[in-house]
Amino acid sequence: MLKQRVITAIVLALLAVLALFKSTDIVWQWVVLLIGAVMAWEWAGLARLTSIWQKATFSVLVSVLSWLGLVWISFQSIVVLTLIEALLLVFIVLRYQKSQGKNGPTSLVFILMTGVLSVVLFTSALTHFRNEFSPQVVLLSLFIIWAVDTGAYFSGKRFGKTKLAPHVSPGKTWEGVWGGVALAFVISLMGVMWLQVELTISIWFFTILLAAIALFSVLGDLFESVLKRQAGLKDSGTIFPGHGGILDRADSLLIAVPMMYVLWHLGSVY
């Protein structure tokens, strides 16, 4: 299983590099919209929609809204929507944990609307991120998020003792979180040198960026865990061997990418 996970992760990383550095702005836009469409399909499953027609309808609707979002959603709107989504996710995760897994989101409309917000915001932020900054900056940011996930997984397996949110995700520990943060810090230093990223933000702001990425990566992961528990699912899908669905790999990206885009933008301006 671990070997399969590693191979899949390497293939996904190579595809991300190829898309970031070799595609035109239009091609990148359609790649992101395709990812968003698959996310929406899987989100419909987490909302316990079972028929192909229902999932397809939701996926198409979200895709259309995502496409419109690329045109109509401004940077200021992304800032506001990111804050709204962050507060919403924090509320849901804390409420679920405090109630010992009894008070999760049960409304179909609420879950689907949260999915619309998350996917549309993600696709808009990721598209603008690559268009306004260099591919190196975007790749560095993605590497940092993946480092948080990877470091948390392995350090949690090896050293994990103190549960992070046992009613949300019993396998996640504080030791894993700190291991993820440590690996993200190392990867960020290596990435800046290897990718030759010219930092347009101060070192202090970059430190804030790292902390925010780690925090919101974990938040996105925990939120998807709540949805999967509510739906009685282990994985959001089966598209990736050893990894489950695209949401299982991108749950941490959903809120972390918009937050990254906002912070990079603010840091480069101020």
JSON list of N, CA and C in Angstrom, two decimals, residues 199-202 205 262-270:
[
{"chain": "A", "resi": 199, "resn": "LEU", "atom": "N", "xyz": [11.84, 35.84, -3.57]},
{"chain": "A", "resi": 199, "resn": "LEU", "atom": "CA", "xyz": [10.82, 36.21, -2.59]},
{"chain": "A", "resi": 199, "resn": "LEU", "atom": "C", "xyz": [10.52, 37.70, -2.68]},
{"chain": "A", "resi": 200, "resn": "THR", "atom": "N", "xyz": [9.27, 38.00, -2.94]},
{"chain": "A", "resi": 200, "resn": "THR", "atom": "CA", "xyz": [8.84, 39.40, -2.99]},
{"chain": "A", "resi": 200, "resn": "THR", "atom": "C", "xyz": [8.21, 39.81, -1.67]},
{"chain": "A", "resi": 201, "resn": "ILE", "atom": "N", "xyz": [8.33, 38.93, -0.67]},
{"chain": "A", "resi": 201, "resn": "ILE", "atom": "CA", "xyz": [7.78, 39.22, 0.65]},
{"chain": "A", "resi": 201, "resn": "ILE", "atom": "C", "xyz": [8.90, 39.10, 1.67]},
{"chain": "A", "resi": 202, "resn": "SER", "atom": "N", "xyz": [8.73, 39.72, 2.83]},
{"chain": "A", "resi": 202, "resn": "SER", "atom": "CA", "xyz": [9.75, 39.68, 3.87]},
{"chain": "A", "resi": 202, "resn": "SER", "atom": "C", "xyz": [9.83, 38.29, 4.49]},
{"chain": "A", "resi": 205, "resn": "PHE", "atom": "N", "xyz": [7.00, 37.71, 6.86]},
{"chain": "A", "resi": 205, "resn": "PHE", "atom": "CA", "xyz": [5.74, 37.41, 6.20]},
{"chain": "A", "resi": 205, "resn": "PHE", "atom": "C", "xyz": [5.77, 35.99, 5.65]},
{"chain": "A", "resi": 262, "resn": "VAL", "atom": "N", "xyz": [-3.96, 34.67, -1.29]},
{"chain": "A", "resi": 262, "resn": "VAL", "atom": "CA", "xyz": [-4.24, 35.94, -0.61]},
{"chain": "A", "resi": 262, "resn": "VAL", "atom": "C", "xyz": [-2.99, 36.47, 0.09]},
{"chain": "A", "resi": 263, "resn": "LEU", "atom": "N", "xyz": [-2.29, 35.59, 0.81]},
{"chain": "A", "resi": 263, "resn": "LEU", "atom": "CA", "xyz": [-1.12, 36.02, 1.58]},
{"chain": "A", "resi": 263, "resn": "LEU", "atom": "C", "xyz": [0.05, 36.42, 0.67]},
{"chain": "A", "resi": 264, "resn": "TRP", "atom": "N", "xyz": [0.28, 35.64, -0.40]},
{"chain": "A", "resi": 264, "resn": "TRP", "atom": "CA", "xyz": [1.33, 36.02, -1.36]},
{"chain": "A", "resi": 264, "resn": "TRP", "atom": "C", "xyz": [1.02, 37.39, -1.95]},
{"chain": "A", "resi": 265, "resn": "HIS", "atom": "N", "xyz": [-0.24, 37.60, -2.29]},
{"chain": "A", "resi": 265, "resn": "HIS", "atom": "CA", "xyz": [-0.65, 38.86, -2.90]},
{"chain": "A", "resi": 265, "resn": "HIS", "atom": "C", "xyz": [-0.46, 40.02, -1.93]},
{"chain": "A", "resi": 266, "resn": "LEU", "atom": "N", "xyz": [-0.93, 39.85, -0.70]},
{"chain": "A", "resi": 266, "resn": "LEU", "atom": "CA", "xyz": [-0.79, 40.91, 0.29]},
{"chain": "A", "resi": 266, "resn": "LEU", "atom": "C", "xyz": [0.67, 41.17, 0.63]},
{"chain": "A", "resi": 267, "resn": "GLY", "atom": "N", "xyz": [1.44, 40.07, 0.74]},
{"chain": "A", "resi": 267, "resn": "GLY", "atom": "CA", "xyz": [2.86, 40.22, 1.07]},
{"chain": "A", "resi": 267, "resn": "GLY", "atom": "C", "xyz": [3.65, 40.94, 0.01]},
{"chain": "A", "resi": 268, "resn": "SER", "atom": "N", "xyz": [3.31, 40.72, -1.25]},
{"chain": "A", "resi": 268, "resn": "SER", "atom": "CA", "xyz": [4.03, 41.37, -2.34]},
{"chain": "A", "resi": 268, "resn": "SER", "atom": "C", "xyz": [3.63, 42.83, -2.50]},
{"chain": "A", "resi": 269, "resn": "VAL", "atom": "N", "xyz": [2.44, 43.17, -2.00]},
{"chain": "A", "resi": 269, "resn": "VAL", "atom": "CA", "xyz": [1.95, 44.55, -2.11]},
{"chain": "A", "resi": 269, "resn": "VAL", "atom": "C", "xyz": [2.43, 45.40, -0.94]},
{"chain": "A", "resi": 270, "resn": "TYR", "atom": "N", "xyz": [2.35, 44.79, 0.27]},
{"chain": "A", "resi": 270, "resn": "TYR", "atom": "CA", "xyz": [2.69, 45.55, 1.46]},
{"chain": "A", "resi": 270, "resn": "TYR", "atom": "C", "xyz": [4.07, 45.18, 2.02]}
]
